[in-house]
Short mmCIF file of C-alpha atoms in Angstrom, two decimals:
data_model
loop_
_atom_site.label_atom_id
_atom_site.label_comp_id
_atom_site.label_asym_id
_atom_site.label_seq_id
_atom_site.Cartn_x
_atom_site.Cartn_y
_atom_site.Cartn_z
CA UNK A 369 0.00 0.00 0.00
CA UNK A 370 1.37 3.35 -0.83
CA UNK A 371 1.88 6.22 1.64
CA UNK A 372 -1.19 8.40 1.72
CA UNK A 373 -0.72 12.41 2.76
CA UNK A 374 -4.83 12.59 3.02
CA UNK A 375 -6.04 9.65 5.09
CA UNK A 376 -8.85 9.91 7.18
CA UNK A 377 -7.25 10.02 10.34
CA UNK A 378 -3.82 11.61 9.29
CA UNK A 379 -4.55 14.54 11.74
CA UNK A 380 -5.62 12.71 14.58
CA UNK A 381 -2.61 10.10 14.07
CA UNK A 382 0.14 13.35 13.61
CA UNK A 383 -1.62 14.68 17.06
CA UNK A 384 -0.67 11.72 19.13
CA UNK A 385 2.39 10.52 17.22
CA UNK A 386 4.08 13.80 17.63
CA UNK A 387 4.61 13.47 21.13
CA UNK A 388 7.84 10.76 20.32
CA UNK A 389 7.98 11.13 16.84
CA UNK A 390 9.37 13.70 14.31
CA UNK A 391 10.63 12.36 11.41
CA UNK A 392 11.99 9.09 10.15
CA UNK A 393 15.72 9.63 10.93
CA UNK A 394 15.58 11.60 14.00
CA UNK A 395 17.01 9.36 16.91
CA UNK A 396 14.85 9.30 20.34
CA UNK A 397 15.84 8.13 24.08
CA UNK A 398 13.98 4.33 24.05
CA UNK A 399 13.53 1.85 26.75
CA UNK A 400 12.62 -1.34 24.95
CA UNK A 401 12.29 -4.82 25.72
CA UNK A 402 15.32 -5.81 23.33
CA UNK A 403 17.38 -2.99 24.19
CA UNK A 404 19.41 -1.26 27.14
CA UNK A 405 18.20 1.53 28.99
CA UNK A 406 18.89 4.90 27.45
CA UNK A 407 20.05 3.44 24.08
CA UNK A 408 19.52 5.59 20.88
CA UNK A 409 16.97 4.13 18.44
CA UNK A 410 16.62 5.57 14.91
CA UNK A 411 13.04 5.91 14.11
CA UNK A 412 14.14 5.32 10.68
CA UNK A 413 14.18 1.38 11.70
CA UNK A 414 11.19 -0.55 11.03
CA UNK A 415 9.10 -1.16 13.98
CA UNK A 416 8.77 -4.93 14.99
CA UNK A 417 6.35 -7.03 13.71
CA UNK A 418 5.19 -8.60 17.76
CA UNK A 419 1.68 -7.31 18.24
CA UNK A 420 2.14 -8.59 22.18
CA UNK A 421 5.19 -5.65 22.54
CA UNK A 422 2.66 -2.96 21.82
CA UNK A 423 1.03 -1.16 24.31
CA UNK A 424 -2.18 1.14 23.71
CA UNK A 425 -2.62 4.41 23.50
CA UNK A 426 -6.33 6.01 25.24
CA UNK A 427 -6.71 6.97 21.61
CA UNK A 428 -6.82 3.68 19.79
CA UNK A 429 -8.85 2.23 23.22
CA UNK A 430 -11.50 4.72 22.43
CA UNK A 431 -11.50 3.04 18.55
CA UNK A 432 -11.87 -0.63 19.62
CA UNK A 433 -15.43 0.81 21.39
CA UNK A 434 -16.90 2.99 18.46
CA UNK A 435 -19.39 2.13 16.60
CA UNK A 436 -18.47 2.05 12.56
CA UNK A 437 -14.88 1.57 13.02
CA UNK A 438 -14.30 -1.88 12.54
CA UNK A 439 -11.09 -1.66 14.33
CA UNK A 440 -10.06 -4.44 17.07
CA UNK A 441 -7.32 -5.74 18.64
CA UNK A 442 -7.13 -8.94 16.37
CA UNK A 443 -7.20 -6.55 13.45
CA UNK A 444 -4.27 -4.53 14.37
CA UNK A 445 -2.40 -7.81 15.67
CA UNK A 446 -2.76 -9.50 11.93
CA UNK A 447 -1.65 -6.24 10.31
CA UNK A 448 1.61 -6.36 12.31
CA UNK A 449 2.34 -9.67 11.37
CA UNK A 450 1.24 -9.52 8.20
CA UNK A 451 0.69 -6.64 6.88
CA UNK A 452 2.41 -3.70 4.63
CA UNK A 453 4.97 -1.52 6.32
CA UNK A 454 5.23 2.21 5.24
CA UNK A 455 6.48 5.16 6.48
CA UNK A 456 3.94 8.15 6.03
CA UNK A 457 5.45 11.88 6.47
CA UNK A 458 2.28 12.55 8.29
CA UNK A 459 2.11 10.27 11.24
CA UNK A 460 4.97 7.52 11.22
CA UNK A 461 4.75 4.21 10.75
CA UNK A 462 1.89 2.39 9.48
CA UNK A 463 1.02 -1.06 8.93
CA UNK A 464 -1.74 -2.35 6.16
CA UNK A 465 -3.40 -5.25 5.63
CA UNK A 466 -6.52 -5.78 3.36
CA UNK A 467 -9.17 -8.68 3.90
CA UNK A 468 -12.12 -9.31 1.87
CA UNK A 469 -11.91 -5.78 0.43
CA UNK A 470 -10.88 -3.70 3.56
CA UNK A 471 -8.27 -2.24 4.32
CA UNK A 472 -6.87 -2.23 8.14
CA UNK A 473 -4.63 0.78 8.75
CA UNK A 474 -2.43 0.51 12.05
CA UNK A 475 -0.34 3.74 12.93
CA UNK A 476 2.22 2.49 15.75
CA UNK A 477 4.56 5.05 17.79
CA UNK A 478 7.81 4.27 19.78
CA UNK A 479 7.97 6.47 22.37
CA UNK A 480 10.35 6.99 25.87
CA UNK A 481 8.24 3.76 27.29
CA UNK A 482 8.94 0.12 27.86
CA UNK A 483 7.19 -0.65 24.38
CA UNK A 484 6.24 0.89 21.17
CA UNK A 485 2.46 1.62 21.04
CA UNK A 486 -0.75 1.39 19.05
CA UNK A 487 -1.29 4.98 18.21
CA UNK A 488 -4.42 4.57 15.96
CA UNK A 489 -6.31 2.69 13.62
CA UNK A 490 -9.21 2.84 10.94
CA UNK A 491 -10.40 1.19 8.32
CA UNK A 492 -11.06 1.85 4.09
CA UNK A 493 -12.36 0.14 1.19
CA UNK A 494 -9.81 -1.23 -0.84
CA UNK A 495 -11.78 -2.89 -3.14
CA UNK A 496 -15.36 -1.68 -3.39
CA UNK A 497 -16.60 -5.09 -5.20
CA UNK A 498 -14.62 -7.59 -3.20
CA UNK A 499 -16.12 -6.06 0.00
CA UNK A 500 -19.63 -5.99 -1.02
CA UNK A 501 -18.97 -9.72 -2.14
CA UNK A 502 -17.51 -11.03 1.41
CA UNK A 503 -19.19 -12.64 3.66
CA UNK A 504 -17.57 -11.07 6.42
CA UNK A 505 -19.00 -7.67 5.67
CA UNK A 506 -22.49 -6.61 5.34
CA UNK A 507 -23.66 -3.55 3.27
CA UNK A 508 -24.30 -1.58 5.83
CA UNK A 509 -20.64 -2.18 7.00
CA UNK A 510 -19.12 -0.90 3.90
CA UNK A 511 -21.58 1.74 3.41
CA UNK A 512 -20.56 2.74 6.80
CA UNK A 513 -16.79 2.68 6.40
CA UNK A 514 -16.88 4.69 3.21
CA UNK A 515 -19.38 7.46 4.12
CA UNK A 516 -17.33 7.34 7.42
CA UNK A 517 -13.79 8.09 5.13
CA UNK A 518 -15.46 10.74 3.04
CA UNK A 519 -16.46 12.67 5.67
CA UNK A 520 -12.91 12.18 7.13
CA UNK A 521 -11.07 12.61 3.86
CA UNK A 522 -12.90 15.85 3.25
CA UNK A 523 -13.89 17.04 6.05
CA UNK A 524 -13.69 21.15 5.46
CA UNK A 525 -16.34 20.72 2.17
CA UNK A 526 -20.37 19.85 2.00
CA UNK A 527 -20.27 16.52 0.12
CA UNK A 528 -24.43 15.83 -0.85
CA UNK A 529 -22.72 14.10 -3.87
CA UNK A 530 -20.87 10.91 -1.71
CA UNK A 531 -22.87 11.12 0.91
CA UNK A 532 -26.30 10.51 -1.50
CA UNK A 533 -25.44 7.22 -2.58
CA UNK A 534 -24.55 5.56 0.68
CA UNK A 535 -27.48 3.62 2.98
CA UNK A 536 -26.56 3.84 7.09
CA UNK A 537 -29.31 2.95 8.95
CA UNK A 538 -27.57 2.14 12.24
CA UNK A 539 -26.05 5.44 13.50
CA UNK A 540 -21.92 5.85 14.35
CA UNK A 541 -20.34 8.89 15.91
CA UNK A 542 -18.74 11.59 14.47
CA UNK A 543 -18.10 14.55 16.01
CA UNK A 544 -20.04 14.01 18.98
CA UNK A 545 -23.49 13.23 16.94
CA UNK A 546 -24.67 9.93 16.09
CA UNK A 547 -25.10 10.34 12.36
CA UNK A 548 -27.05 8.12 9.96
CA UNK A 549 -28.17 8.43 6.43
CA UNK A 550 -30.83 7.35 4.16
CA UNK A 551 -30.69 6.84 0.14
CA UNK A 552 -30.75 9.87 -1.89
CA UNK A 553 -30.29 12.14 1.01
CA UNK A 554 -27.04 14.29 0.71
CA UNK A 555 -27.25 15.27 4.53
CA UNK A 556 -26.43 12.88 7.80
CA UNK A 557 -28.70 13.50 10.11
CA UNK A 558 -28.22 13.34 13.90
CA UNK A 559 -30.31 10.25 15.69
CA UNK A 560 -30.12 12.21 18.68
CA UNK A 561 -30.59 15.70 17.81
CA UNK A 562 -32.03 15.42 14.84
CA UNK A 563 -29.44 17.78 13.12
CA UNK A 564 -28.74 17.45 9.69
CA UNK A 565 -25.08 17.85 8.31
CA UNK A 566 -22.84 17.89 4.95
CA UNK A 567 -19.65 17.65 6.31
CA UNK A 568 -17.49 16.99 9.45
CA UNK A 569 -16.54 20.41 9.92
CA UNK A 570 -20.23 21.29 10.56
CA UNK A 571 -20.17 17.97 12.71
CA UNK A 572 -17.67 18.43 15.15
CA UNK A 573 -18.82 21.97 15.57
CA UNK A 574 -22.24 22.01 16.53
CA UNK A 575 -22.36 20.34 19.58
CA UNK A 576 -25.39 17.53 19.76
CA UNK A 577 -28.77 18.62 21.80
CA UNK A 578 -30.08 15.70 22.80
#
């Protein structure tokens, strides 16, 4: 998978990642289970592929409990193993996997702690066909993920045109509503408040009235 400047969560992922990581060659003060106190790592080397060395940041804990996500700790542990390893300007490392049409992103951190950590995760379509196709995703599930990356992806414009085509019934939060939408609508609408929104700037700031 290539290295992606405008992912959904790039701005989230920079936000946490930034607190032990700068750039790919810039050395930091590690205490890891393979080496010495104090020792110089360069960030530059891959991160290792043992999902049970990671700990968790609050951020990706808050992920594994959201509704639309589709992120969990199996998820993340199979994309270590297995997955693609890139280095993204934006927020670090990230590992990739794609099942059944979906993509698992993993963004991992090594930071002045016994282990390297789980900084976030999300998921994409990688293959709008396959998905649909799978058993192991319903179409509510990818209509979900992708209306949940286009609002992420472009998240300072109205987008009626991808939202219109996509069929949510069962709400997931985003921005503190929980949003749903219904075919041919080009508005989510809040289950709660019953506000209706184009975009996830308008989301995240108008706060929900329940």
């Amino acid at each position: 998978m290539a290295s992606r400047q405008g992912s959904p969560d790039a701005d989230r992922a920079s936000e946490h990642t930034s607190r032990g990581v700068s750039s790919p060659n810039a050395p930091i003060r590690t205490r890891s289970p393979d080496s010495p106190t104090g020792e110089t790592r360069d960030l530059s080397s891959p991160p290792p592929r043992d999902p049970a060395r990671y700990a968790q940041t609050d951020h990706f804990r808050e992920r594994l409990r959201q509704q639309g996500r589709y992120v969990s700790l199996a998820a993340a542990g199979d994309a270590i193993r297995e997955g693609q390893l890139r280095w993204n300007t934006t927020d670090g490392w990230r590992f990739a996997l794609v099942r059944d049409g979906v993509r698992y992103v993993v963004v991992v951190g090594d930071t002045e702690t016994p282990s390297p950590v789980l900084v976030t995760g999300w998921t994409e379509i990688a293959d709008w066909e396959a998905a649909v196709e799978s058993d192991r995703w319903s179409d509510a599930d990818v209509n979900t993920i992708q209306l949940r990356a286009d609002l992420s992806t472009h998240k300072e414009r109205q987008i009626p045109g991808r939202i219109r085509p996509r069929v949510v019934a069962r709400a997931f939060e985003v921005g503190g509503h929980r949003v749903r939408t219904a075919p041919g609508e080009g508005f989510v609408a809040c289950a709660d408040c019953g506000g209706r929104y184009r975009s996830k700037r308008a989301l995240c700031e108008s706060h929900c009235e329940q």
